Coordinates of C-alpha atoms in Angstrom, one line a residue:
Chain A
M737 CA 0.0 0.0 0.0
Y738 CA 1.2 3.5 -0.8
D739 CA 1.2 5.9 2.1
G740 CA 0.0 3.0 4.2
G741 CA 0.7 4.7 7.5
K742 CA -1.4 7.7 6.8
I743 CA -4.3 5.6 5.3
I744 CA -4.4 3.2 8.2
T745 CA -4.3 6.0 10.7
G746 CA -7.2 7.6 8.9
I747 CA -9.1 4.3 9.0
I748 CA -8.5 3.9 12.7
I749 CA -9.6 7.5 13.4
F750 CA -12.8 6.8 11.4
L751 CA -13.5 3.5 13.2
L752 CA -13.0 5.3 16.6
F753 CA -15.8 7.7 15.7
A754 CA -18.0 5.3 13.9
T755 CA -18.0 2.5 16.5
F756 CA -18.5 4.9 19.4
P757 CA -21.9 3.3 20.6
F758 CA -20.4 -0.2 20.6
Y759 CA -17.6 0.5 23.0
Y760 CA -19.1 3.4 25.0
N761 CA -21.6 1.1 26.7
I762 CA -19.1 -1.5 27.7
G763 CA -19.0 -1.9 31.4
K764 CA -22.0 0.3 32.0
A765 CA -25.0 -1.3 33.6
H766 CA -28.1 -1.2 31.4
V767 CA -30.9 -0.3 33.8
K768 CA -34.3 -0.3 32.1
P769 CA -36.8 2.3 33.3
D770 CA -39.4 1.0 35.6
P771 CA -42.0 3.7 36.2
K772 CA -44.0 3.1 39.4
L773 CA -47.7 3.2 39.6
D774 CA -48.0 2.6 43.3
T775 CA -49.0 6.0 44.6
P776 CA -51.8 6.0 47.3
V777 CA -54.3 7.7 45.0
I778 CA -53.8 5.1 42.2
K779 CA -54.0 2.2 44.8
Q780 CA -57.4 3.5 45.8
L781 CA -58.7 3.7 42.2
K782 CA -61.3 1.1 41.3
E783 CA -60.6 1.2 37.6
K784 CA -56.9 1.9 37.1
K785 CA -57.1 3.9 33.9
C786 CA -55.4 7.1 32.7
V787 CA -57.1 9.8 30.7
E788 CA -56.6 7.8 27.5
S789 CA -55.5 4.2 26.9
K790 CA -52.1 3.0 28.1
S791 CA -50.5 2.6 24.7
Y792 CA -51.8 6.0 23.6
M793 CA -50.4 7.7 26.7
R794 CA -47.0 6.0 26.3
A795 CA -46.5 7.3 22.8
Y796 CA -48.5 10.5 22.7
H797 CA -48.6 11.9 26.3
M798 CA -46.4 14.9 25.4
Q799 CA -48.7 15.9 22.6
L800 CA -51.7 15.6 24.8
L801 CA -50.0 17.7 27.5
D802 CA -49.0 20.3 24.8
D803 CA -52.6 20.4 23.7
W804 CA -53.8 20.7 27.3
R805 CA -51.5 23.6 27.8
N806 CA -52.8 25.4 24.7
Q807 CA -56.4 24.7 25.6
A808 CA -56.1 25.9 29.2
L809 CA -53.9 28.9 28.8
R810 CA -54.7 30.2 25.3
K811 CA -58.3 29.1 24.9
A812 CA -59.4 29.1 28.5
N813 CA -60.9 25.7 28.1
R814 CA -60.4 23.6 31.2
T815 CA -62.4 20.5 30.2
Y816 CA -61.1 17.6 28.1
R817 CA -63.3 14.9 26.6
N818 CA -61.5 11.6 26.1
E819 CA -62.1 8.9 23.5
E820 CA -64.8 7.3 25.7
G821 CA -66.5 10.7 26.2
K822 CA -65.4 11.0 29.8
L823 CA -64.7 14.5 31.0
F824 CA -61.5 15.5 32.8
E825 CA -60.2 18.8 34.2
I826 CA -57.4 20.1 32.1
S827 CA -54.7 20.6 34.7
L828 CA -51.2 19.1 35.1
Q829 CA -51.1 19.8 38.8
N830 CA -54.6 18.8 39.7
T831 CA -55.4 16.0 37.2
C832 CA -52.1 14.3 36.2
M833 CA -50.1 14.8 39.3
K834 CA -53.0 13.9 41.6
C835 CA -52.5 10.2 40.6
H836 CA -48.9 10.4 39.5
S837 CA -47.6 12.2 42.5
N838 CA -44.3 10.4 42.3
K839 CA -42.6 12.5 39.6
Q840 CA -39.2 11.1 40.4
K841 CA -40.3 7.5 40.1
F842 CA -42.8 8.0 37.3
C843 CA -42.0 10.9 34.9
D844 CA -38.2 11.1 35.4
E845 CA -37.7 7.3 35.2
C846 CA -38.3 7.2 31.4
H847 CA -37.3 10.8 30.7
K848 CA -33.9 10.1 32.0
Y849 CA -33.6 6.9 30.0
A850 CA -34.6 8.5 26.8
E851 CA -32.7 11.7 27.6
V852 CA -35.7 14.0 27.4
K853 CA -35.9 17.2 29.4
P854 CA -39.5 18.3 29.5
Y855 CA -40.0 22.0 30.1
C856 CA -43.2 21.5 32.2
W857 CA -41.2 22.3 35.2
D858 CA -39.9 25.6 33.9
C859 CA -43.3 27.0 35.0
H860 CA -44.9 24.4 37.2
F861 CA -43.5 23.5 40.6
V862 CA -43.3 19.9 41.9
K863 CA -45.5 19.3 44.9
E864 CA -43.9 17.6 47.8
A865 CA -44.5 14.0 46.9
K866 CA -45.7 11.6 49.6
E867 CA -43.1 9.1 48.4
G868 CA -39.6 9.9 47.4
G869 CA -39.7 13.5 48.4
A870 CA -39.4 16.6 46.1
A871 CA -37.9 16.1 42.8
R872 CA -35.5 18.3 40.8
Chain B
M1090 CA -36.8 7.2 -16.2
G1091 CA -33.9 6.8 -13.8
A1092 CA -35.8 8.8 -11.2
L1093 CA -39.0 6.7 -11.6
F1094 CA -37.0 3.5 -11.3
S1095 CA -35.2 4.6 -8.2
L1096 CA -38.5 5.8 -6.6
G1097 CA -40.0 2.4 -7.4
V1098 CA -37.1 0.7 -5.6
V1099 CA -37.5 2.8 -2.5
I1100 CA -41.3 2.2 -2.5
A1101 CA -40.6 -1.5 -2.8
L1102 CA -38.2 -1.3 0.1
V1103 CA -40.9 0.4 2.3
L1104 CA -43.4 -2.3 1.2
V1105 CA -41.0 -5.1 2.0
A1106 CA -40.6 -3.8 5.6
L1107 CA -44.3 -3.1 5.9
V1108 CA -45.3 -6.6 4.8
G1109 CA -42.4 -8.3 6.6
V1110 CA -43.4 -6.8 10.0
K1111 CA -47.2 -6.2 9.7
G1112 CA -47.9 -9.4 7.7
A1113 CA -45.2 -11.9 8.6
H1114 CA -44.2 -10.6 12.0
L1115 CA -40.5 -10.7 11.2
Q1116 CA -39.6 -8.2 13.9
S1117 CA -36.3 -9.7 14.8
L1118 CA -35.3 -10.0 11.2
F1119 CA -35.9 -6.3 10.5
G1120 CA -34.9 -5.1 13.9
V1121 CA -31.8 -7.1 14.6
V1122 CA -30.5 -9.4 11.8
I1123 CA -30.7 -6.9 8.9
P1124 CA -29.3 -3.9 10.8
Y1125 CA -26.3 -6.0 12.0
L1126 CA -25.6 -7.4 8.5
A1127 CA -25.9 -3.9 7.0
V1128 CA -23.5 -2.4 9.5
I1129 CA -21.0 -5.2 9.0
T1130 CA -21.3 -4.7 5.2
F1131 CA -20.7 -1.0 5.7
F1132 CA -17.5 -1.3 7.7
I1133 CA -15.9 -4.2 5.7
G1134 CA -16.9 -2.6 2.4
L1135 CA -15.7 0.8 3.3
I1136 CA -12.3 -0.4 4.6
Y1137 CA -11.9 -2.7 1.6
R1138 CA -12.5 0.2 -0.8
V1139 CA -10.1 2.5 1.0
V1140 CA -7.4 -0.2 1.1
K1141 CA -7.9 -0.9 -2.5
W1142 CA -7.5 2.7 -3.4
G1143 CA -4.4 2.8 -1.2
K1144 CA -2.9 0.0 -3.2
T1145 CA -3.4 1.7 -6.5
P1146 CA -0.2 3.4 -7.7
V1147 CA -0.3 7.1 -8.7
P1148 CA 2.1 7.3 -11.6
F1149 CA 2.2 11.1 -11.9
K1150 CA 1.8 14.0 -9.6
I1151 CA -1.6 15.2 -10.7
P1152 CA -2.8 17.9 -8.2
T1153 CA -5.4 20.2 -9.8
T1154 CA -4.0 23.7 -9.3
C1155 CA -5.4 27.1 -10.0
G1156 CA -2.7 29.4 -8.6
Q1157 CA 0.9 30.3 -8.8
Q1158 CA 3.2 27.4 -8.2
K1159 CA 6.1 27.7 -5.8
S1160 CA 9.2 28.5 -7.7
L1161 CA 11.7 31.3 -7.2
P1162 CA 11.8 32.8 -3.7
W1163 CA 10.7 36.3 -4.7
I1164 CA 7.6 35.1 -6.6
K1165 CA 4.7 34.9 -4.2
Y1166 CA 2.9 31.6 -4.6
S1167 CA -0.6 30.5 -3.8
K1168 CA -0.4 28.2 -0.8
L1169 CA -4.0 26.8 -1.0
E1170 CA -4.4 26.7 -4.8
S1171 CA -1.0 25.2 -5.5
P1172 CA 0.2 23.7 -2.2
A1173 CA 3.9 22.9 -2.0
T1174 CA 4.2 21.2 1.4
G1175 CA 2.3 18.5 3.3
W1176 CA 0.9 21.1 5.7
E1177 CA -0.5 23.2 2.9
V1178 CA -2.1 20.1 1.4
F1179 CA -3.6 19.4 4.8
L1180 CA -5.1 22.9 4.9
R1181 CA -6.4 22.6 1.4
M1182 CA -7.9 19.2 2.2
A1183 CA -9.5 20.4 5.4
L1184 CA -11.2 23.3 3.6
E1185 CA -12.4 20.8 1.0
V1186 CA -13.7 18.3 3.4
L1187 CA -15.2 20.7 6.0
L1188 CA -16.4 23.5 3.8
F1189 CA -16.7 22.0 0.3
R1190 CA -14.4 24.7 -1.1
S1191 CA -14.3 23.4 -4.7
L1192 CA -18.1 23.3 -4.8
F1193 CA -18.1 26.9 -3.5
R1194 CA -16.2 28.0 -6.6
N1195 CA -18.8 26.4 -8.9
L1196 CA -19.4 28.7 -11.9
K1197 CA -22.3 29.0 -14.3
M1198 CA -21.7 29.8 -17.9
Q1199 CA -24.3 32.1 -19.5
R1200 CA -24.6 34.1 -22.7
S1201 CA -25.0 37.8 -22.4
G1202 CA -25.8 38.8 -26.0
E1203 CA -22.8 37.8 -28.0
R1204 CA -20.5 37.3 -25.0
V1205 CA -20.0 34.4 -22.7
V1206 CA -20.1 35.3 -19.0
Y1207 CA -19.2 33.2 -16.0
G1208 CA -21.1 33.9 -12.9
S1209 CA -21.0 32.4 -9.4
A1210 CA -23.4 29.5 -8.7
K1211 CA -23.6 28.9 -5.0
W1212 CA -26.9 27.0 -4.7
L1213 CA -25.4 23.6 -5.2
W1214 CA -22.8 24.4 -2.5
L1215 CA -25.5 25.7 -0.1
G1216 CA -27.7 22.6 -0.7
G1217 CA -24.8 20.3 -0.3
I1218 CA -23.4 21.8 2.8
L1219 CA -26.8 22.0 4.5
F1220 CA -27.5 18.4 3.6
H1221 CA -24.2 17.0 4.9
Y1222 CA -24.1 19.0 8.1
S1223 CA -27.8 18.3 9.0
F1224 CA -27.2 14.7 8.3
L1225 CA -24.2 14.7 10.7
V1226 CA -26.2 16.4 13.4
V1227 CA -29.1 13.9 12.9
L1228 CA -26.6 11.0 13.2
I1229 CA -25.1 12.4 16.4
R1230 CA -28.6 13.1 17.8
H1231 CA -29.4 9.4 17.3
L1232 CA -26.7 8.5 19.7
R1233 CA -29.3 9.2 22.5
L1234 CA -30.8 5.9 21.5
F1235 CA -27.5 4.0 21.4
T1236 CA -25.9 5.2 24.6
N1237 CA -26.9 5.0 28.3
P1238 CA -26.2 7.3 30.0
V1239 CA -26.3 9.7 27.1
P1240 CA -23.0 11.7 26.8
S1241 CA -23.3 15.4 27.3
F1242 CA -22.4 16.5 23.8
V1243 CA -25.5 14.7 22.4
R1244 CA -27.6 16.6 24.9
L1245 CA -26.0 19.8 24.0
I1246 CA -26.5 19.4 20.2
E1247 CA -30.1 18.3 20.8
S1248 CA -30.8 21.4 22.9
F1249 CA -29.4 23.7 20.2
D1250 CA -31.3 21.7 17.5
G1251 CA -34.6 22.1 19.3
F1252 CA -33.9 25.6 20.3
L1253 CA -37.1 27.0 18.6
Q1254 CA -39.3 24.9 21.0
I1255 CA -42.0 24.4 18.3
G1256 CA -44.5 21.8 19.3
L1257 CA -43.9 18.8 21.5
P1258 CA -41.7 16.8 21.1
N1259 CA -39.6 19.8 20.2
L1260 CA -39.1 20.3 16.5
M1261 CA -35.5 19.5 15.5
M1262 CA -34.4 21.9 12.8
T1263 CA -31.9 19.6 11.2
G1264 CA -34.5 17.0 10.4
V1265 CA -36.5 19.5 8.4
V1266 CA -33.3 21.0 6.8
L1267 CA -32.1 17.5 5.8
L1268 CA -35.4 16.7 4.1
G1269 CA -35.5 20.1 2.4
A1270 CA -31.9 20.0 1.2
A1271 CA -32.3 16.4 -0.1
T1272 CA -35.5 17.5 -1.9
Y1273 CA -33.6 20.5 -3.4
L1274 CA -30.8 18.3 -4.6
F1275 CA -33.3 16.0 -6.3
L1276 CA -35.3 18.9 -7.9
R1277 CA -32.0 20.3 -9.2
R1278 CA -31.4 17.1 -11.0
I1279 CA -34.9 17.1 -12.5
Y1280 CA -35.1 20.8 -13.5
I1281 CA -31.7 21.6 -14.9
P1282 CA -31.7 19.8 -18.3
S1283 CA -27.9 19.3 -18.5
V1284 CA -27.9 17.8 -15.0
R1285 CA -30.9 15.6 -15.8
Y1286 CA -29.1 14.4 -18.9
I1287 CA -26.2 13.0 -16.9
S1288 CA -28.3 11.7 -13.9
L1289 CA -28.5 7.9 -13.5
P1290 CA -30.6 5.7 -11.2
A1291 CA -27.5 5.6 -9.0
D1292 CA -27.8 9.3 -8.5
Y1293 CA -31.6 9.3 -7.8
F1294 CA -31.7 6.2 -5.6
P1295 CA -29.6 7.6 -2.6
L1296 CA -31.6 10.8 -2.7
F1297 CA -34.9 9.0 -2.6
L1298 CA -33.6 6.7 0.1
I1299 CA -32.5 9.5 2.3
M1300 CA -35.7 11.5 1.7
A1301 CA -37.6 8.4 2.7
I1302 CA -35.5 7.9 5.8
A1303 CA -36.0 11.6 6.8
T1304 CA -39.7 11.3 6.1
T1305 CA -40.2 8.2 8.2
G1306 CA -38.1 9.7 11.0
I1307 CA -40.1 12.9 11.0
L1308 CA -43.4 11.0 10.9
M1309 CA -42.3 8.8 13.8
R1310 CA -41.2 11.7 15.9
Y1311 CA -44.2 14.1 15.4
F1312 CA -47.1 12.2 13.8
I1313 CA -47.3 8.4 14.0
R1314 CA -45.5 8.2 17.3
V1315 CA -43.9 5.0 18.7
D1316 CA -43.0 4.2 22.3
V1317 CA -39.5 5.6 22.5
I1318 CA -38.7 3.6 25.6
K1319 CA -39.2 0.3 23.8
V1320 CA -37.3 1.6 20.7
K1321 CA -34.4 2.5 23.0
E1322 CA -34.5 -1.0 24.6
L1323 CA -34.1 -2.5 21.1
T1324 CA -31.4 -0.1 19.9
M1325 CA -29.5 -0.4 23.2
G1326 CA -29.6 -4.2 22.7
L1327 CA -28.0 -3.6 19.2
A1328 CA -25.3 -1.4 20.6
R1329 CA -24.6 -3.8 23.5
L1330 CA -24.5 -6.8 21.2
N1331 CA -27.2 -8.3 23.3
P1332 CA -30.2 -7.9 21.1
T1333 CA -33.8 -7.9 22.4
V1334 CA -37.0 -7.2 20.5
P1335 CA -39.7 -5.7 22.7
D1336 CA -43.3 -6.2 21.6
G1337 CA -45.5 -3.4 20.4
I1338 CA -43.1 -1.1 18.5
G1339 CA -45.0 0.6 15.6
T1340 CA -44.3 -0.7 12.1
I1341 CA -43.1 2.7 11.1
F1342 CA -40.0 2.1 13.2
Y1343 CA -39.2 -1.1 11.3
I1344 CA -39.6 0.7 8.0
H1345 CA -37.3 3.4 9.2
I1346 CA -34.6 1.0 10.4
F1347 CA -34.9 -1.1 7.2
L1348 CA -34.3 1.9 5.0
V1349 CA -31.3 3.0 7.2
S1350 CA -29.9 -0.5 6.9
T1351 CA -30.3 -0.4 3.2
L1352 CA -28.4 2.9 3.1
F1353 CA -25.6 1.4 5.2
A1354 CA -25.3 -1.7 3.1
Y1355 CA -25.5 0.2 -0.2
F1356 CA -22.9 2.7 1.0
P1357 CA -19.6 0.9 0.0
F1358 CA -21.0 -0.1 -3.4
S1359 CA -22.1 3.4 -4.5
K1360 CA -21.2 7.0 -5.0
L1361 CA -21.8 7.5 -1.3
V1362 CA -18.4 6.0 -0.7
H1363 CA -17.0 9.5 -1.4
L1364 CA -17.0 9.7 2.4
G1365 CA -13.7 7.9 2.2
G1366 CA -12.9 8.7 -1.4
I1367 CA -12.5 12.4 -0.8
F1368 CA -9.4 11.8 1.3
L1369 CA -7.8 9.6 -1.4
S1370 CA -8.3 11.9 -4.4
P1371 CA -4.9 12.3 -6.0
T1372 CA -5.9 15.6 -7.6
R1373 CA -6.5 17.0 -4.1
N1374 CA -4.1 15.2 -1.8
L1375 CA -0.9 15.6 -3.6
A1376 CA 1.5 18.5 -3.2
N1377 CA 2.4 20.5 -6.3
N1378 CA 6.2 20.1 -5.7
S1379 CA 7.3 18.3 -8.8
R1380 CA 10.0 21.0 -9.3
M1381 CA 11.5 20.2 -5.8
V1382 CA 10.8 16.5 -5.2
R1383 CA 11.1 13.8 -7.8
H1384 CA 8.0 11.7 -8.0
V1385 CA 9.0 8.2 -8.9
N1386 CA 6.4 6.2 -10.7
P1387 CA 5.7 3.3 -8.4
W1388 CA 5.5 0.8 -11.3
L1389 CA 8.7 2.0 -12.8
Y1390 CA 10.9 -1.0 -13.9
P1391 CA 14.5 -0.9 -15.3
V1392 CA 14.2 0.1 -19.0
K1393 CA 16.7 -1.2 -21.6
V1394 CA 18.4 1.8 -23.0
H1395 CA 20.4 2.2 -26.2
T1396 CA 22.6 5.3 -25.8
Y1397 CA 23.7 7.5 -28.7
E1398 CA 27.3 6.4 -28.1
E1399 CA 26.4 2.8 -28.6
Y1400 CA 24.2 3.7 -31.6
E1401 CA 27.1 5.5 -33.3
E1402 CA 29.5 2.7 -32.4
E1403 CA 27.1 0.3 -34.2
F1404 CA 26.5 2.3 -37.3
R1405 CA 29.5 4.6 -37.6
E1406 CA 30.8 3.2 -40.9
K1407 CA 27.4 3.4 -42.5
M1408 CA 26.9 6.9 -41.2
V1409 CA 30.3 8.1 -42.5
S1410 CA 29.7 6.4 -45.9
V1411 CA 26.4 8.4 -46.5
G1412 CA 27.9 11.6 -45.1
I1413 CA 26.2 11.8 -41.7
P1414 CA 28.4 13.7 -39.3
V1415 CA 29.6 11.6 -36.4
E1416 CA 31.1 12.6 -33.0
K1417 CA 34.0 10.2 -33.1
P1418 CA 35.8 10.1 -36.5
L1419 CA 36.1 6.7 -38.3
E1420 CA 39.5 5.2 -37.6
T1421 CA 41.3 4.5 -40.9
K1422 CA 42.8 1.1 -41.6
E1423 CA 46.4 2.4 -41.5
T1424 CA 46.1 4.0 -38.1
E1425 CA 44.5 0.8 -36.8
E1426 CA 47.4 -1.3 -38.2
A1427 CA 49.9 1.2 -37.0
S1428 CA 48.5 1.1 -33.5
E1429 CA 48.5 -2.7 -33.7
E1430 CA 52.1 -2.7 -34.7
E1431 CA 52.9 -0.3 -31.9
S1432 CA 51.3 -2.5 -29.3
E1433 CA 53.0 -5.5 -30.8
G1434 CA 56.3 -3.7 -30.7
K1435 CA 55.8 -2.9 -27.0
E1436 CA 55.4 -6.6 -26.3

């Protein structure tokens, strides 16, 4: 090979960048997120069901919350009608956090894993949770 | 024609993933086996091509220059246009690789009445650089799915990319720019007749493929959402070489990853390999120092030479007899005999 030293150095530098995810995770424990649904309010519920279905909430909750924010603050509409026609008060603090009072063990669990920094808490404050204490 | 064919191939690829996952439930094939095979093909293919180029001899110094060459010390020479040292070549290459300098100097020929005028044409450069840099940022952003904990530079890039805070999840500017730039590069091929004339399916296919990848990615992030936690479980399994396929990931994810796998596998066999090729372009990476350093042709072998002295020695008599001037006069018979006698006498 002509200029083999330079070419092989180049290939090695390229491989160091390109294979980053393969060696970066070596030796780091892979802890899967485990959001907890064991707050006292949820335990007392007869029908353990969120505003919408579980699969919908898992994928679309941020869009629902964005819509709620716009409805409540820009259109002064505080009632949400879900797929089944059930009515809910549009409020992060009074509706969502009433059941999911464990922000650290519910919200943050997945958000940390997926490296998401929701800006809910730029305006909202986190109530003292009954379990796990205040987050943030 | 080429464009339609390429579009058809990309649509077929989408359908293959759609049928494979929705119909045949081949989640582990499309989520694990094909991505691994594609990445292996990518690495082996790319290294093979680079090594093959490295083994190819360059018989001449052929840098393309467009500036004064280094010669006499009082003549100012152009360090970037006609680099004379390795360092100057490095600078020239860095500007080429990082800023696409030769594309920036793209000219467009036009007629102005009777005259031919050359004007600057920067659109191709702009489209190209936006396309490449947004693709780079998109790639780095995807590291959030392949690392745990996510390194801080990924977080930083993502926060800049989503700086506009449009919608939720935040709109990533590079995703839109990538799709827009790829679309521009495609439309350019369609609308400019001279470019359309030289465009082949191999030019359209990567563009359609990348447009499809960007489209599925944007759809998955903003419209047909998937459960990111399950996606990350799958991708982390790929990165940790410990693959798992969680249930209930939307089909759009498998379409996306199948198209990306196609791109990776197609890479070493196509024009996309300019990723490595740019560094091995002899017209760019050689110094224009042929007046200072002798460039030896690597395949040079000892040539049989017949010098003029030998030639004259062979044909002197014939040359003299037809009156061709010779360097060494023909020795006459007498002088030869005399010299022979002399040498005999000495003995």
